[in-house]
């Protein structure tokens, strides 16, 4: 099992550009999550999907959209990137009480 | 406002016990207390969780105050591989909203 995979690992954007961060899990989990982690801080929840076909906002959803494409895949889209969205983005899936995290995507917006 | 507060950093000698404190004075009756740790350049990984009673697993123990406004993660014998940032997290009763604190960076001294 690969667990939770994320692509790309690194990305540099210019202000106003758009991009989609990809996340996939092969553990057949229903729930999936997107977090952001700013320097020296804990993770903050952007969006989550409790099951295929549903998505809900977390603490910091502004400037982002998500798509739960199927049970395996949950993507995060930045329509018009801003420097304030420079961060490390983590995807996770959940089984019971435990979340399993991917390795992260480091995004820089210039 | 942060839901959990932790010391920024702590040090421990190798093979000695470590007590990592966390305050969560605004915890609600249905919030679970989770602990995750994050190694450099990786996503967080689950350590332990509990609701009211103290909990033990192969990695650590969790001591929860009687009023549930604080908790302590106990590593019984610190090893160099335990050097990480430890996050105290409140999880709501839906299982989908995880509120991370800013974490404690643990240094283990050989």
mmCIF file of C-alpha atoms in Angstrom:
data_model
loop_
_atom_site.group_PDB
_atom_site.id
_atom_site.type_symbol
_atom_site.label_atom_id
_atom_site.label_comp_id
_atom_site.label_asym_id
_atom_site.label_seq_id
_atom_site.Cartn_x
_atom_site.Cartn_y
_atom_site.Cartn_z
ATOM 1 C CA UNK A 1 0.000 0.000 0.000
ATOM 2 C CA UNK A 2 1.260 3.459 -0.899
ATOM 3 C CA UNK A 3 -0.997 5.068 1.720
ATOM 4 C CA UNK A 4 -1.707 8.730 0.959
ATOM 5 C CA UNK A 5 0.110 10.242 -2.011
ATOM 6 C CA UNK A 6 0.263 13.888 -3.045
ATOM 7 C CA UNK A 7 1.415 15.596 -6.217
ATOM 8 C CA UNK A 8 3.312 17.737 -6.832
ATOM 9 C CA UNK A 9 5.871 17.803 -4.001
ATOM 10 C CA UNK A 10 6.914 21.396 -4.761
ATOM 11 C CA UNK A 11 5.315 24.198 -6.765
ATOM 12 C CA UNK A 12 6.044 27.869 -7.377
ATOM 13 C CA UNK A 13 3.242 30.073 -8.700
ATOM 14 C CA UNK A 14 2.903 33.712 -9.578
ATOM 15 C CA UNK A 15 0.122 35.761 -8.009
ATOM 16 C CA UNK A 16 -3.118 35.185 -9.887
ATOM 17 C CA UNK A 17 -2.180 31.809 -11.362
ATOM 18 C CA UNK A 18 -4.314 28.759 -10.701
ATOM 19 C CA UNK A 19 -3.394 25.203 -9.880
ATOM 20 C CA UNK A 20 -4.770 21.950 -8.526
ATOM 21 C CA UNK A 21 -3.131 19.861 -5.823
ATOM 22 C CA UNK A 22 -3.811 16.159 -6.187
ATOM 23 C CA UNK A 23 -4.303 13.628 -3.399
ATOM 24 C CA UNK A 24 -5.041 9.911 -3.574
ATOM 25 C CA UNK A 25 -5.357 7.139 -0.990
ATOM 26 C CA UNK A 26 -5.418 3.393 -1.525
ATOM 27 C CA UNK A 27 -6.757 2.391 1.913
ATOM 28 C CA UNK A 28 -10.466 2.519 0.984
ATOM 29 C CA UNK A 29 -11.131 5.247 3.557
ATOM 30 C CA UNK A 30 -14.351 7.228 3.366
ATOM 31 C CA UNK A 31 -13.122 10.510 4.863
ATOM 32 C CA UNK A 32 -10.445 12.755 3.382
ATOM 33 C CA UNK A 33 -9.016 16.139 4.425
ATOM 34 C CA UNK A 34 -6.944 19.071 3.238
ATOM 35 C CA UNK A 35 -4.835 21.067 5.698
ATOM 36 C CA UNK A 36 -2.367 23.892 5.422
ATOM 37 C CA UNK A 37 0.644 24.411 7.681
ATOM 38 C CA UNK A 38 2.285 27.804 7.938
ATOM 39 C CA UNK A 39 5.802 28.201 9.391
ATOM 40 C CA UNK A 40 5.950 27.523 13.136
ATOM 41 C CA UNK A 41 2.270 26.694 13.322
ATOM 42 C CA UNK A 42 0.047 23.692 13.589
ATOM 43 C CA UNK A 43 -2.149 22.413 10.787
ATOM 44 C CA UNK A 44 -5.414 24.143 9.935
ATOM 45 C CA UNK A 45 -8.259 22.387 8.195
ATOM 46 C CA UNK A 46 -9.242 23.836 4.811
ATOM 47 C CA UNK A 47 -11.909 21.395 3.590
ATOM 48 C CA UNK A 48 -12.936 17.841 4.245
ATOM 49 C CA UNK A 49 -14.996 15.151 2.584
ATOM 50 C CA UNK A 50 -16.788 12.762 4.913
ATOM 51 C CA UNK A 51 -17.712 10.448 2.048
ATOM 52 C CA UNK A 52 -17.669 10.261 -1.727
ATOM 53 C CA UNK A 53 -19.855 13.011 -3.157
ATOM 54 C CA UNK A 54 -19.794 15.296 -0.096
ATOM 55 C CA UNK A 55 -17.505 18.156 0.898
ATOM 56 C CA UNK A 56 -17.576 20.634 3.799
ATOM 57 C CA UNK A 57 -15.658 23.709 4.872
ATOM 58 C CA UNK A 58 -13.083 23.653 7.627
ATOM 59 C CA UNK A 59 -11.457 26.527 9.508
ATOM 60 C CA UNK A 60 -9.822 28.333 6.562
ATOM 61 C CA UNK A 61 -11.718 27.618 3.292
ATOM 62 C CA UNK A 62 -11.503 31.054 1.665
ATOM 63 C CA UNK A 63 -9.610 31.049 -1.641
ATOM 64 C CA UNK A 64 -9.900 27.287 -2.155
ATOM 65 C CA UNK A 65 -12.207 24.798 -3.825
ATOM 66 C CA UNK A 66 -12.207 21.011 -3.568
ATOM 67 C CA UNK A 67 -13.454 18.058 -5.564
ATOM 68 C CA UNK A 68 -14.008 14.528 -4.303
ATOM 69 C CA UNK A 69 -13.556 12.847 -7.641
ATOM 70 C CA UNK A 70 -14.167 9.321 -6.356
ATOM 71 C CA UNK A 71 -13.484 7.406 -3.168
ATOM 72 C CA UNK A 72 -9.712 7.463 -3.773
ATOM 73 C CA UNK A 73 -9.107 11.036 -4.913
ATOM 74 C CA UNK A 74 -9.615 14.437 -3.302
ATOM 75 C CA UNK A 75 -8.214 17.507 -5.062
ATOM 76 C CA UNK A 76 -7.654 21.072 -3.854
ATOM 77 C CA UNK A 77 -7.838 23.967 -6.296
ATOM 78 C CA UNK A 78 -6.493 27.482 -5.989
ATOM 79 C CA UNK A 79 -8.318 29.583 -8.603
ATOM 80 C CA UNK A 80 -6.256 32.768 -8.197
ATOM 81 C CA UNK A 81 -3.217 32.219 -5.999
ATOM 82 C CA UNK A 82 -2.159 34.886 -3.505
ATOM 83 C CA UNK A 83 1.104 35.216 -1.513
ATOM 84 C CA UNK A 84 -0.898 34.511 1.667
ATOM 85 C CA UNK A 85 -1.457 30.987 0.328
ATOM 86 C CA UNK A 86 2.252 30.198 0.519
ATOM 87 C CA UNK A 87 2.276 27.179 2.798
ATOM 88 C CA UNK A 88 2.778 23.430 3.051
ATOM 89 C CA UNK A 89 -0.400 21.552 2.161
ATOM 90 C CA UNK A 90 -1.175 18.154 3.649
ATOM 91 C CA UNK A 91 -3.825 15.719 2.549
ATOM 92 C CA UNK A 92 -5.087 13.041 4.933
ATOM 93 C CA UNK A 93 -7.574 10.201 5.046
ATOM 94 C CA UNK A 94 -9.260 8.784 8.137
ATOM 95 C CA UNK A 95 -10.137 5.326 9.403
ATOM 96 C CA UNK A 96 -11.948 5.386 12.723
ATOM 97 C CA UNK A 97 -10.120 7.740 15.057
ATOM 98 C CA UNK A 98 -6.832 7.846 13.140
ATOM 99 C CA UNK A 99 -5.856 10.191 10.317
ATOM 100 C CA UNK A 100 -3.166 9.145 7.849
ATOM 101 C CA UNK A 101 -1.227 12.004 6.279
ATOM 102 C CA UNK A 102 0.519 12.369 2.962
ATOM 103 C CA UNK A 103 4.040 13.790 2.617
ATOM 104 C CA UNK A 104 2.858 17.308 1.787
ATOM 105 C CA UNK A 105 3.118 19.806 -1.068
ATOM 106 C CA UNK A 106 5.271 22.877 -0.525
ATOM 107 C CA UNK A 107 3.668 25.796 -2.383
ATOM 108 C CA UNK A 108 5.237 29.220 -2.862
ATOM 109 C CA UNK A 109 3.254 32.082 -4.373
ATOM 110 C CA UNK A 110 5.363 34.999 -5.570
ATOM 111 C CA UNK B 1 -8.405 31.576 19.610
ATOM 112 C CA UNK B 2 -6.242 28.505 20.056
ATOM 113 C CA UNK B 3 -8.129 25.577 21.501
ATOM 114 C CA UNK B 4 -4.956 24.009 22.914
ATOM 115 C CA UNK B 5 -1.786 25.545 24.349
ATOM 116 C CA UNK B 6 1.553 23.784 24.642
ATOM 117 C CA UNK B 7 5.115 24.808 25.520
ATOM 118 C CA UNK B 8 7.079 25.720 22.404
ATOM 119 C CA UNK B 9 9.955 23.384 23.177
ATOM 120 C CA UNK B 10 11.225 20.797 25.643
ATOM 121 C CA UNK B 11 14.382 18.768 26.078
ATOM 122 C CA UNK B 12 14.905 15.296 27.448
ATOM 123 C CA UNK B 13 17.840 13.003 27.969
ATOM 124 C CA UNK B 14 17.812 9.770 26.045
ATOM 125 C CA UNK B 15 16.159 6.837 27.852
ATOM 126 C CA UNK B 16 14.479 9.100 30.415
ATOM 127 C CA UNK B 17 10.707 9.670 30.663
ATOM 128 C CA UNK B 18 9.202 12.761 29.043
ATOM 129 C CA UNK B 19 6.007 14.499 30.112
ATOM 130 C CA UNK B 20 4.529 16.799 27.455
ATOM 131 C CA UNK B 21 1.747 19.028 28.853
ATOM 132 C CA UNK B 22 -1.259 20.504 27.074
ATOM 133 C CA UNK B 23 -3.955 22.894 28.270
ATOM 134 C CA UNK B 24 -7.411 22.839 26.689
ATOM 135 C CA UNK B 25 -9.539 24.821 29.106
ATOM 136 C CA UNK B 26 -12.406 25.371 26.608
ATOM 137 C CA UNK B 27 -12.831 21.688 25.753
ATOM 138 C CA UNK B 28 -16.435 20.608 25.291
ATOM 139 C CA UNK B 29 -17.890 17.455 26.792
ATOM 140 C CA UNK B 30 -17.783 15.561 23.502
ATOM 141 C CA UNK B 31 -14.311 16.592 22.285
ATOM 142 C CA UNK B 32 -11.682 13.873 22.114
ATOM 143 C CA UNK B 33 -8.037 14.611 22.937
ATOM 144 C CA UNK B 34 -5.586 13.398 20.317
ATOM 145 C CA UNK B 35 -1.815 13.542 20.104
ATOM 146 C CA UNK B 36 0.099 13.397 16.836
ATOM 147 C CA UNK B 37 3.767 13.886 16.157
ATOM 148 C CA UNK B 38 5.524 15.288 13.121
ATOM 149 C CA UNK B 39 9.042 14.375 12.094
ATOM 150 C CA UNK B 40 10.961 16.869 9.918
ATOM 151 C CA UNK B 41 9.632 17.130 6.355
ATOM 152 C CA UNK B 42 6.883 14.564 6.991
ATOM 153 C CA UNK B 43 3.175 14.596 7.657
ATOM 154 C CA UNK B 44 1.925 14.102 11.214
ATOM 155 C CA UNK B 45 1.435 10.573 12.557
ATOM 156 C CA UNK B 46 -0.968 9.339 15.210
ATOM 157 C CA UNK B 47 0.340 8.737 18.711
ATOM 158 C CA UNK B 48 -2.624 8.276 21.064
ATOM 159 C CA UNK B 49 -6.088 9.574 21.914
ATOM 160 C CA UNK B 50 -8.593 9.561 24.751
ATOM 161 C CA UNK B 51 -11.840 11.027 26.049
ATOM 162 C CA UNK B 52 -11.911 10.862 29.829
ATOM 163 C CA UNK B 53 -9.822 7.970 31.106
ATOM 164 C CA UNK B 54 -6.066 7.568 30.982
ATOM 165 C CA UNK B 55 -4.884 5.550 27.987
ATOM 166 C CA UNK B 56 -1.840 3.438 27.214
ATOM 167 C CA UNK B 57 -0.516 2.044 23.962
ATOM 168 C CA UNK B 58 2.802 0.768 22.705
ATOM 169 C CA UNK B 59 4.034 4.270 21.894
ATOM 170 C CA UNK B 60 2.969 6.328 24.885
ATOM 171 C CA UNK B 61 0.534 7.011 27.699
ATOM 172 C CA UNK B 62 -2.045 9.767 27.931
ATOM 173 C CA UNK B 63 -3.012 11.185 31.297
ATOM 174 C CA UNK B 64 -6.205 13.285 31.283
ATOM 175 C CA UNK B 65 -7.071 15.591 34.167
ATOM 176 C CA UNK B 66 -10.309 14.877 35.977
ATOM 177 C CA UNK B 67 -11.848 18.168 34.752
ATOM 178 C CA UNK B 68 -10.479 17.445 31.246
ATOM 179 C CA UNK B 69 -8.986 20.924 30.969
ATOM 180 C CA UNK B 70 -5.474 19.565 30.602
ATOM 181 C CA UNK B 71 -3.663 16.432 29.553
ATOM 182 C CA UNK B 72 -0.141 15.050 29.484
ATOM 183 C CA UNK B 73 1.511 12.834 26.922
ATOM 184 C CA UNK B 74 4.056 10.528 28.536
ATOM 185 C CA UNK B 75 6.879 8.904 26.608
ATOM 186 C CA UNK B 76 8.273 6.322 29.002
ATOM 187 C CA UNK B 77 11.812 6.159 27.628
ATOM 188 C CA UNK B 78 12.781 8.802 25.107
ATOM 189 C CA UNK B 79 14.878 7.690 22.158
ATOM 190 C CA UNK B 80 16.586 9.782 19.501
ATOM 191 C CA UNK B 81 13.821 8.737 17.078
ATOM 192 C CA UNK B 82 11.274 10.463 19.334
ATOM 193 C CA UNK B 83 12.665 13.894 18.450
ATOM 194 C CA UNK B 84 9.729 15.586 16.719
ATOM 195 C CA UNK B 85 7.035 18.223 17.098
ATOM 196 C CA UNK B 86 4.198 16.864 19.244
ATOM 197 C CA UNK B 87 0.724 18.243 18.680
ATOM 198 C CA UNK B 88 -2.128 18.174 21.160
ATOM 199 C CA UNK B 89 -5.376 18.218 19.197
ATOM 200 C CA UNK B 90 -9.065 18.416 20.001
ATOM 201 C CA UNK B 91 -11.387 16.420 17.755
ATOM 202 C CA UNK B 92 -15.101 17.120 17.633
ATOM 203 C CA UNK B 93 -17.659 14.359 17.966
ATOM 204 C CA UNK B 94 -18.271 14.122 14.218
ATOM 205 C CA UNK B 95 -14.690 12.962 13.868
ATOM 206 C CA UNK B 96 -14.038 15.473 11.108
ATOM 207 C CA UNK B 97 -12.875 18.684 12.768
ATOM 208 C CA UNK B 98 -9.358 18.407 14.195
ATOM 209 C CA UNK B 99 -8.003 21.532 15.922
ATOM 210 C CA UNK B 100 -4.208 21.498 16.098
ATOM 211 C CA UNK B 101 -2.227 23.548 18.607
ATOM 212 C CA UNK B 102 1.159 25.042 17.764
ATOM 213 C CA UNK B 103 2.977 21.983 19.085
ATOM 214 C CA UNK B 104 5.970 21.243 21.317
ATOM 215 C CA UNK B 105 9.319 20.633 19.662
ATOM 216 C CA UNK B 106 10.990 17.814 21.595
ATOM 217 C CA UNK B 107 14.773 17.552 21.545
ATOM 218 C CA UNK B 108 16.297 14.290 22.806
ATOM 219 C CA UNK B 109 19.847 14.601 24.084
ATOM 220 C CA UNK B 110 22.081 11.549 23.685
#
